[in-house]
C-alpha atoms as a PDB file:
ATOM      1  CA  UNK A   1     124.520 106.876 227.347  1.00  0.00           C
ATOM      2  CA  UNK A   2     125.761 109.777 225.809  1.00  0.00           C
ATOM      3  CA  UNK A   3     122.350 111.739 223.445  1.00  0.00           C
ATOM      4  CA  UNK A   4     122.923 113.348 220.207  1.00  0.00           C
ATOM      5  CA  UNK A   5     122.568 117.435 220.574  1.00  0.00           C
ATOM      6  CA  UNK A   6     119.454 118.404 218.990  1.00  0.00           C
ATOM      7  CA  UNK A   7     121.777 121.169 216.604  1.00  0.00           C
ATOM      8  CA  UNK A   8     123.935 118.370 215.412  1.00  0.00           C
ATOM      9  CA  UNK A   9     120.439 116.442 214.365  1.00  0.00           C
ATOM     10  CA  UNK A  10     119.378 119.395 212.698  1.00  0.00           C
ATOM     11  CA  UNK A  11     122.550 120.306 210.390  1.00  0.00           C
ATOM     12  CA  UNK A  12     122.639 116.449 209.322  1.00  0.00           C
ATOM     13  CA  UNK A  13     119.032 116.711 208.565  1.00  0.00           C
ATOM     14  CA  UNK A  14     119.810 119.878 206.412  1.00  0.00           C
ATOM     15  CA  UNK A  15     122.792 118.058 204.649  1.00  0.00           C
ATOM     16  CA  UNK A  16     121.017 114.819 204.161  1.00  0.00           C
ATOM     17  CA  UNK A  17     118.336 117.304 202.131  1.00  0.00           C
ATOM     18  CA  UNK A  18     121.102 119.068 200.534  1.00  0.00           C
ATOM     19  CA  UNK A  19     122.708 115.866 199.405  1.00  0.00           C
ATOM     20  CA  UNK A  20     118.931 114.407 198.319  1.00  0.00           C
ATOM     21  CA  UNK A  21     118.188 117.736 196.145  1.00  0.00           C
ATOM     22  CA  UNK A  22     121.320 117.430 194.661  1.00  0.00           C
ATOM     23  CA  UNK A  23     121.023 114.261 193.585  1.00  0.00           C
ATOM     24  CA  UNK A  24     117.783 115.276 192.241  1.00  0.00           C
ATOM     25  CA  UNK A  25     118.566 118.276 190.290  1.00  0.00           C
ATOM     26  CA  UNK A  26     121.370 116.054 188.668  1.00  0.00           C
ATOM     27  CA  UNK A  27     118.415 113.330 188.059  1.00  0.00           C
ATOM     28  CA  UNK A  28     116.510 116.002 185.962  1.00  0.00           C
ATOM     29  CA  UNK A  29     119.543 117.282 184.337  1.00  0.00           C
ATOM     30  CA  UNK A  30     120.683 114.063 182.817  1.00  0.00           C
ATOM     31  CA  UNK A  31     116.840 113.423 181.930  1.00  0.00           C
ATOM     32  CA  UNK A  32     116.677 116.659 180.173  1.00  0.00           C
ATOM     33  CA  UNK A  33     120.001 115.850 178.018  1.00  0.00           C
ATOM     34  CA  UNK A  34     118.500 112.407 177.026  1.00  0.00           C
ATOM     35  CA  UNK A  35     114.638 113.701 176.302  1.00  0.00           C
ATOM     36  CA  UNK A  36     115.618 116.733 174.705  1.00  0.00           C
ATOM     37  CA  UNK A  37     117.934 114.083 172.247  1.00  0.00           C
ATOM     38  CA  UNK A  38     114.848 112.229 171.829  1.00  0.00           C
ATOM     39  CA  UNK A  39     112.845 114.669 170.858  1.00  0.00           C
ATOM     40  CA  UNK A  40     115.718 116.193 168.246  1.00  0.00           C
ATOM     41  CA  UNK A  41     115.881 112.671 166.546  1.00  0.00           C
ATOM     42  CA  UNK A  42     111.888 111.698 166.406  1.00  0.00           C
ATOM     43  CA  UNK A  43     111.686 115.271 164.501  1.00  0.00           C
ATOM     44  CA  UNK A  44     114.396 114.855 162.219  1.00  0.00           C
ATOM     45  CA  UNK A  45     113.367 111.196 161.399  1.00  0.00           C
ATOM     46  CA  UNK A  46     109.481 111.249 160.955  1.00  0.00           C
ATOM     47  CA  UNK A  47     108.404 114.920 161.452  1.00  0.00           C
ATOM     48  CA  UNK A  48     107.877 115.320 157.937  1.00  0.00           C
ATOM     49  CA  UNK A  49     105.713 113.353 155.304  1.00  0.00           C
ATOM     50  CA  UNK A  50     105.497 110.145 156.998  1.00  0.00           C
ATOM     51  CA  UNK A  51     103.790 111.914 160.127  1.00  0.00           C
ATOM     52  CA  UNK A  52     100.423 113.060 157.782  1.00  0.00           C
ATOM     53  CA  UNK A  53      98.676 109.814 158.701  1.00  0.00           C
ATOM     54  CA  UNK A  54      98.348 110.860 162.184  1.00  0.00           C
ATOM     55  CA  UNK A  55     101.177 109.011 164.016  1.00  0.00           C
ATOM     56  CA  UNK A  56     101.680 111.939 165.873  1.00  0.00           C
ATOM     57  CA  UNK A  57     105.119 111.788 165.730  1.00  0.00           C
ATOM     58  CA  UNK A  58     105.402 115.553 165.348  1.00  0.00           C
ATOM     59  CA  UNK A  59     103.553 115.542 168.667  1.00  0.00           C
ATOM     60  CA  UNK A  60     105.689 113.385 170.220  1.00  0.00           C
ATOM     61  CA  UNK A  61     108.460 115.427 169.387  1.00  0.00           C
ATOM     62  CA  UNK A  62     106.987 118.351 170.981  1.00  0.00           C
ATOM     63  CA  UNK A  63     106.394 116.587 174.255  1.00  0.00           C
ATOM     64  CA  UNK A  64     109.631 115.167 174.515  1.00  0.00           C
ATOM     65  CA  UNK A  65     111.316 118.909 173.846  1.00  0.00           C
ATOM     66  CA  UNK A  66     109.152 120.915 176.184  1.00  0.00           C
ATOM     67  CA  UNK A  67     109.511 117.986 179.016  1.00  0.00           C
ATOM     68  CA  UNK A  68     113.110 117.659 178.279  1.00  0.00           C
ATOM     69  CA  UNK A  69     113.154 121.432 178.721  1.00  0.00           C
ATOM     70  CA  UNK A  70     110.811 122.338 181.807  1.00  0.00           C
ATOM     71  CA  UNK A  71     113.375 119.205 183.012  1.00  0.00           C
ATOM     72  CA  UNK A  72     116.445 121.813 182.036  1.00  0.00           C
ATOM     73  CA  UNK A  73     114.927 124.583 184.136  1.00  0.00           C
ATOM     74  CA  UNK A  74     114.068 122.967 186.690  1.00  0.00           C
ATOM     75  CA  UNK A  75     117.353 121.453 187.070  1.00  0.00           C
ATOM     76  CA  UNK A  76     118.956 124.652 186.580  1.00  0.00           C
ATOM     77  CA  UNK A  77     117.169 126.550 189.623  1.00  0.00           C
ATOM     78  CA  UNK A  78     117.457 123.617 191.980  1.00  0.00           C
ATOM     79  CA  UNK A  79     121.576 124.199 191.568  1.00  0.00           C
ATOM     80  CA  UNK A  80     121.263 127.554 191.506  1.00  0.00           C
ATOM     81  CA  UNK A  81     119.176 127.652 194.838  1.00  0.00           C
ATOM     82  CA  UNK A  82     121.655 125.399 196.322  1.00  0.00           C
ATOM     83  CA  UNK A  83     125.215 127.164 195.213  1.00  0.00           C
ATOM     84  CA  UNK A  84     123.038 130.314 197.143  1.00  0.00           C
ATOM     85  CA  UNK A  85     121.929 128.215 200.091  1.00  0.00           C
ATOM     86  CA  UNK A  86     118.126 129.597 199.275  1.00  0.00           C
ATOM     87  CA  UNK A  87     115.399 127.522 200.977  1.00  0.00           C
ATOM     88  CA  UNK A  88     112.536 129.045 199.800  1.00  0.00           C
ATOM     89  CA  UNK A  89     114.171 128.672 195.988  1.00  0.00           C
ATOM     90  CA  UNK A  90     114.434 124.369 196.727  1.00  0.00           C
ATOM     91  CA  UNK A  91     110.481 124.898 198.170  1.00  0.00           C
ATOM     92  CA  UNK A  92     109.894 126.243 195.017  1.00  0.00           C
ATOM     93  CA  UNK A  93     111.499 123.851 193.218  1.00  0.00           C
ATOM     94  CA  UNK A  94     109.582 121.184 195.196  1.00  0.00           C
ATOM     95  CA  UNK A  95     105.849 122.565 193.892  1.00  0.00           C
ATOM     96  CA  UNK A  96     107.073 122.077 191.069  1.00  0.00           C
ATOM     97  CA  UNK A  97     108.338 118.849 190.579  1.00  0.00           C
ATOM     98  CA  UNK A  98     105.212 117.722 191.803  1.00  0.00           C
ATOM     99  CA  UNK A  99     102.898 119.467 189.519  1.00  0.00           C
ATOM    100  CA  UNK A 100     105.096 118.226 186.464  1.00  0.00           C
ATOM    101  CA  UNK A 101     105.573 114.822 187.645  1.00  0.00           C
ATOM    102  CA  UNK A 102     101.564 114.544 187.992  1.00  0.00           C
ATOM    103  CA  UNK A 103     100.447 115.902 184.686  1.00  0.00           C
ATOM    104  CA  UNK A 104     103.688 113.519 183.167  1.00  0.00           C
ATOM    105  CA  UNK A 105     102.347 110.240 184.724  1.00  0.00           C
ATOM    106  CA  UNK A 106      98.640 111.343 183.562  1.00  0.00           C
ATOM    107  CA  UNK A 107      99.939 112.226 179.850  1.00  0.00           C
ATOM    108  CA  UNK A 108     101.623 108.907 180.496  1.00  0.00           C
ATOM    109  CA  UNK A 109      98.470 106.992 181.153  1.00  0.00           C
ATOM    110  CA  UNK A 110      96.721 108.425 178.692  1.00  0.00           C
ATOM    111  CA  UNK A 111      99.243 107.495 175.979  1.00  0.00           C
ATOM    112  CA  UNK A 112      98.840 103.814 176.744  1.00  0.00           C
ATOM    113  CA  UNK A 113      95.045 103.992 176.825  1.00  0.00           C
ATOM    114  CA  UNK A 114      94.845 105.953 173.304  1.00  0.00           C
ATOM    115  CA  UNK A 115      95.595 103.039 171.451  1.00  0.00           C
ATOM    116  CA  UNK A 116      92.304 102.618 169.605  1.00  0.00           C
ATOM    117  CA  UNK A 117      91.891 106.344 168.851  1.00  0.00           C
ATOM    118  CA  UNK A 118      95.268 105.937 166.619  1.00  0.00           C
ATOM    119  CA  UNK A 119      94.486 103.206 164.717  1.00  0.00           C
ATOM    120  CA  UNK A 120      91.104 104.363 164.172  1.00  0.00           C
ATOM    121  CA  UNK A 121      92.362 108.139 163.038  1.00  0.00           C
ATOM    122  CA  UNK A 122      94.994 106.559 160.875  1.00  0.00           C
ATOM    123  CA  UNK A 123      93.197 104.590 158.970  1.00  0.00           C
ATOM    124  CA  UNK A 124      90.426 107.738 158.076  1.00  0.00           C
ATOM    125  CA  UNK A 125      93.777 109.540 156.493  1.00  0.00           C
ATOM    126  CA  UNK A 126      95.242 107.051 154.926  1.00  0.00           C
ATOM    127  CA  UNK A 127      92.160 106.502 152.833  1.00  0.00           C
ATOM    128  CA  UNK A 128      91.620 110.056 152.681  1.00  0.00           C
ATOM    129  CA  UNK A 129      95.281 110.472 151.190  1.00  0.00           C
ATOM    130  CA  UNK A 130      94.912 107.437 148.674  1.00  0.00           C
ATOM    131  CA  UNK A 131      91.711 109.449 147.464  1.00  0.00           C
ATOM    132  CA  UNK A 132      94.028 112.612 146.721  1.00  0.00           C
ATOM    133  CA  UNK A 133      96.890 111.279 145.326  1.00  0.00           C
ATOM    134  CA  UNK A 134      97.063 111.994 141.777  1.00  0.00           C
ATOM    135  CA  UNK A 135      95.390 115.961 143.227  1.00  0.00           C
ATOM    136  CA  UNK A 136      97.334 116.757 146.117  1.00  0.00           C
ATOM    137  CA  UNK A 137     100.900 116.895 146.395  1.00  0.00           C
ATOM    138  CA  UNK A 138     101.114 116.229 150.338  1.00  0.00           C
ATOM    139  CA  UNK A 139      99.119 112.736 149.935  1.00  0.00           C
ATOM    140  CA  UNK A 140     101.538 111.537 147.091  1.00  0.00           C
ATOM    141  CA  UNK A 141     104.979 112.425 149.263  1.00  0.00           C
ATOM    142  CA  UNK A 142     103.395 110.808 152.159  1.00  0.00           C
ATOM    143  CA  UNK A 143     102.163 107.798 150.632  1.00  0.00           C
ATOM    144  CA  UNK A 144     105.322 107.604 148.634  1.00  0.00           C
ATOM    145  CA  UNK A 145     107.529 108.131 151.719  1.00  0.00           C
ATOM    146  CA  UNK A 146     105.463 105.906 154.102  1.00  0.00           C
ATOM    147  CA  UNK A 147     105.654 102.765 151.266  1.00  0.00           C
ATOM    148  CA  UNK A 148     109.408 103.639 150.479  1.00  0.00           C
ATOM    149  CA  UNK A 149     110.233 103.317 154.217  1.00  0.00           C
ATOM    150  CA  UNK A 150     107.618 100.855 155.638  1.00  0.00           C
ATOM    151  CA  UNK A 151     108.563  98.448 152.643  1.00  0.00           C
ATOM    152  CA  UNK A 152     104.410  98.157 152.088  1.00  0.00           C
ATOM    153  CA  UNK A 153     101.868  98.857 149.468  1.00  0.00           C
ATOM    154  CA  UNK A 154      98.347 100.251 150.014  1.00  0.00           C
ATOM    155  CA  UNK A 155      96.349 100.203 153.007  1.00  0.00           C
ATOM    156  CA  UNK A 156      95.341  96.564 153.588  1.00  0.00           C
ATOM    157  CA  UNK A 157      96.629  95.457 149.803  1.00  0.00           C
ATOM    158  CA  UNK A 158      98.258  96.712 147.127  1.00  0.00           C
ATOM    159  CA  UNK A 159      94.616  95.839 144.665  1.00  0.00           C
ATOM    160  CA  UNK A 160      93.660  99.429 146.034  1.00  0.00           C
ATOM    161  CA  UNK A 161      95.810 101.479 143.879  1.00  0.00           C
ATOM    162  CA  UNK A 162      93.876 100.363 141.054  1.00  0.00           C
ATOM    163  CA  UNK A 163      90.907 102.619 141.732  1.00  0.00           C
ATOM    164  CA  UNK A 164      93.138 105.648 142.071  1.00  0.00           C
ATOM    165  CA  UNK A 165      95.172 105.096 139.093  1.00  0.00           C
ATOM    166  CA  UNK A 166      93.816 102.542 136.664  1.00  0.00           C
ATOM    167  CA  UNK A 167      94.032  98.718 136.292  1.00  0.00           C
ATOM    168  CA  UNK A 168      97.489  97.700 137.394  1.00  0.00           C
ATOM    169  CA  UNK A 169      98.740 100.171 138.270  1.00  0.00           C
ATOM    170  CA  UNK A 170     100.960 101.215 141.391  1.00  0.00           C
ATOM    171  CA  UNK A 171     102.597 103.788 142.503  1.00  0.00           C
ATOM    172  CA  UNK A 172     106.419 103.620 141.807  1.00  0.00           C
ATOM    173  CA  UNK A 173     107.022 103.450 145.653  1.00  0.00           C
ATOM    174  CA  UNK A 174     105.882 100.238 145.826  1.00  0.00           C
ATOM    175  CA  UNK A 175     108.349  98.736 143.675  1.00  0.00           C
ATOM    176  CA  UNK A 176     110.665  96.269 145.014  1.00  0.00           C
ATOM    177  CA  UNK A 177     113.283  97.362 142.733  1.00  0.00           C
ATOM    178  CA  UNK A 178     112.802 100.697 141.835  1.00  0.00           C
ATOM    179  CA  UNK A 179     113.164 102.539 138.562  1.00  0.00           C
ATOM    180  CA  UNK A 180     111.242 105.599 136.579  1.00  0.00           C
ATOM    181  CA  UNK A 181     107.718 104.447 136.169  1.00  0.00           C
ATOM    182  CA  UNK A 182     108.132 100.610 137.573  1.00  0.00           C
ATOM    183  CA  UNK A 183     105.024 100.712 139.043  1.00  0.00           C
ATOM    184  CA  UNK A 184     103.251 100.315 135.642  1.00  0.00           C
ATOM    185  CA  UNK A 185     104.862  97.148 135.160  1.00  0.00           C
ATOM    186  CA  UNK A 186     104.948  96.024 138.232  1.00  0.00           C
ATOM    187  CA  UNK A 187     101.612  93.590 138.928  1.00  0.00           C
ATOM    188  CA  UNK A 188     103.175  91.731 135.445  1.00  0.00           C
ATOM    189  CA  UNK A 189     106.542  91.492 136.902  1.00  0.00           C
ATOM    190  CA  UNK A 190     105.618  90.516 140.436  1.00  0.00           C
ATOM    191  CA  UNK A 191     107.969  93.639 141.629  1.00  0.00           C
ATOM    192  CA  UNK A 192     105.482  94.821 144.271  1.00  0.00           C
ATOM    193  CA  UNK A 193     105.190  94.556 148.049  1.00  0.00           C
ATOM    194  CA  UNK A 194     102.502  92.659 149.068  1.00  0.00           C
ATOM    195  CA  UNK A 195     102.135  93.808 152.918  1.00  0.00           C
ATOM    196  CA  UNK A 196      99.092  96.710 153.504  1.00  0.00           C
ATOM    197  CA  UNK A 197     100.810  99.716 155.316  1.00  0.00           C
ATOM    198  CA  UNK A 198      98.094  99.930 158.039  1.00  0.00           C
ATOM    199  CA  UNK A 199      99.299  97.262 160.349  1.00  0.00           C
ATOM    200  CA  UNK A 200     103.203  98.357 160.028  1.00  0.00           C
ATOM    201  CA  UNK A 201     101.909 102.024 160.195  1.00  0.00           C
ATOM    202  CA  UNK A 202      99.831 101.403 163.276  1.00  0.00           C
ATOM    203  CA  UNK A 203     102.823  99.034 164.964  1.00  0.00           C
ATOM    204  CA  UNK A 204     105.476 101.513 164.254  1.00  0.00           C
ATOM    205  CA  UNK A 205     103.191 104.670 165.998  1.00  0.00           C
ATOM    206  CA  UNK A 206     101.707 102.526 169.130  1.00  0.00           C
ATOM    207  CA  UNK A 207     105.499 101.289 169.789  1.00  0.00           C
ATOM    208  CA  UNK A 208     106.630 104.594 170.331  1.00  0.00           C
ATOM    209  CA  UNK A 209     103.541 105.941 172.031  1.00  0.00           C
ATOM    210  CA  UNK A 210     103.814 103.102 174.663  1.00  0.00           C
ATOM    211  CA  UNK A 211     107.640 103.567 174.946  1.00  0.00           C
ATOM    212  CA  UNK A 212     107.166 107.129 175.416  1.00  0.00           C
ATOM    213  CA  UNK A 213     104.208 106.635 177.514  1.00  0.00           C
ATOM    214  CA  UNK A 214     106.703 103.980 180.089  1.00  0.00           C
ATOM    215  CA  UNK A 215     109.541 106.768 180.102  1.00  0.00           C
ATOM    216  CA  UNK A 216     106.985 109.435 181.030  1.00  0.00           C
ATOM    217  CA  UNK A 217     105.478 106.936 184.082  1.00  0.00           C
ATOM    218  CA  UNK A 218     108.978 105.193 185.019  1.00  0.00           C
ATOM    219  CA  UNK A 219     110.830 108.469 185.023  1.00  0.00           C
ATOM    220  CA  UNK A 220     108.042 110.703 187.130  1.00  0.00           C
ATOM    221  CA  UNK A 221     107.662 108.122 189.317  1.00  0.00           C
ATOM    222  CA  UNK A 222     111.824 108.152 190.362  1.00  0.00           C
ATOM    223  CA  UNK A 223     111.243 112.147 190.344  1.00  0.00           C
ATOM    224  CA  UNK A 224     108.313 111.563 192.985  1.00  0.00           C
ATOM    225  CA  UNK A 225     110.375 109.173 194.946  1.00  0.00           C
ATOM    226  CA  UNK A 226     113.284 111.296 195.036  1.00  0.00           C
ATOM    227  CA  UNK A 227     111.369 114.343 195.821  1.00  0.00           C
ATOM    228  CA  UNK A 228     109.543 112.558 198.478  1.00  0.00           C
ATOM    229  CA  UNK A 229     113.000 112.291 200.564  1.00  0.00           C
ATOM    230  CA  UNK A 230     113.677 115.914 200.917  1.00  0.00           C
ATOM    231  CA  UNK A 231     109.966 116.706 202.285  1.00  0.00           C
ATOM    232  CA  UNK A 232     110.033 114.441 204.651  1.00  0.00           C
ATOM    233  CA  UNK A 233     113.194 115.785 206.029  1.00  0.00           C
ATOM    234  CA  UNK A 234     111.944 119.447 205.937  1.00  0.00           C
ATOM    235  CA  UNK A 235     108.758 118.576 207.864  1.00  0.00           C
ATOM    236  CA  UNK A 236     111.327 116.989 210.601  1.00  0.00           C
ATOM    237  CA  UNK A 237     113.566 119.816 210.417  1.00  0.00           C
ATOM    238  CA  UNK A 238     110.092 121.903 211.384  1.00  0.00           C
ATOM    239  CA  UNK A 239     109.676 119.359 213.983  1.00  0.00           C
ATOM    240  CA  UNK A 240     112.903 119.901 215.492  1.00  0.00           C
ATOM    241  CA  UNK A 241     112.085 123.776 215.076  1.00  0.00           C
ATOM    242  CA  UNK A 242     109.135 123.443 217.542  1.00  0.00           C
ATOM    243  CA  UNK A 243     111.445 121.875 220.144  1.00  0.00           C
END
């Protein structure tokens, strides 16, 4: 029975981890296209007002961008370091995809455990903000954005407004149907949301905390696996080395 020369073993071993970091520099390339997107569109769509309470959103956006472009780099020099054939450039590469897949799937974990912290945080600046509103400019355009857009009214009722700005009164952003100074009528004409912003505000933040959270696991986790492939086939290729 005819044996496979050892040479032939070892240029289908350097192939196969050709192939595999190929496949994985593409991997973080499309992942950088999509996270870096992300990112662009959480900014754009709640880096402003609406992120004062504390839904990090802002911070979200700023994890996504810098993931999305260590993900770019990284991408980058694993093509580059195969178009040159460089083998200490893809054992580069290698350190570190594992250091950024480890700190990813621990920021991961620790987004899906911080769910108490947020609603707790949120809550302390929303009241802090209802406080300020007729004194500081920031609390009004967030509380007015956050109602406009959330389709809510006060923290846990719409009753609360009347400490901050007199018996029956509302601000004009909770008004069903909107018009110059409709929140002064708006108790009498039953043109008022009735739903607290808390509970939407604190929904809307841990939804995309956990989503971000899974992406950050789920996507790490393929980058492991795929990384795993090509260092298993360099410690045979030292095995074959030795022979």
């Amino acid at each position: 029975m005819a044996t496979i020369p050892a040479e032939s073993v070892k240029q289908w071993t350097r192939n196969g981890m050709r192939c595999c970091f190929g496949v994985l520099s593409c991997v973080l390339l499309c992942g950088a296209v999509f996270t870096i997107a992300f990112g662009v569109v959480i900014q754009m769509e709640y880096g402003g007002p609406i992120n004062t309470f504390g839904g990090h959103f802002q911070l979200f956006s700023i994890l996504l961008l810098c993931s999305g472009t260590l993900y770019f780099l990284l991408a980058m020099f694993g093509i580059g370091s195969l178009i040159l054939n460089s083998s200490k450039g893809l054992s580069i590469m290698t350190y570190f995809v594992l250091i950024l897949a480890i700190v990813q799937i621990f920021t991961g974990m620790v987004g899906i455990g911080a769910k108490g912290y947020v609603h707790g945080e949120i809550n302390k600046r929303m009241k802090s903000a209802q406080m300020n509103y007729l004194k500081n400019p920031t609390s009004q355009i967030a509380w007015n954005t956050t109602q406009r857009e959330m389709i809510c009214c006060g923290i846990y009722s719409s009753s609360e407004w009347f400490r901050v700005l007199g018996d029956h009164n509302l601000p004009d952003s909770c008004c069903i149907y909107k018009s110059p100074g409709c929140g002064l009528q708006a108790i009498a004409q039953s043109n008022y949301y009735n739903d607290g912003c808390l509970r939407s505000y604190v929904s809307f933040t841990n939804l995309y905390q956990f989503g971000i959270s899974i992406y950050c696991l789920l996507s790490n986790f393929l980058h492991l696996f795929l990384i795993a492939i090509p260092i298993y086939l360099i410690q045979k290729l030292e095995e074959y080395d030795k022979l």
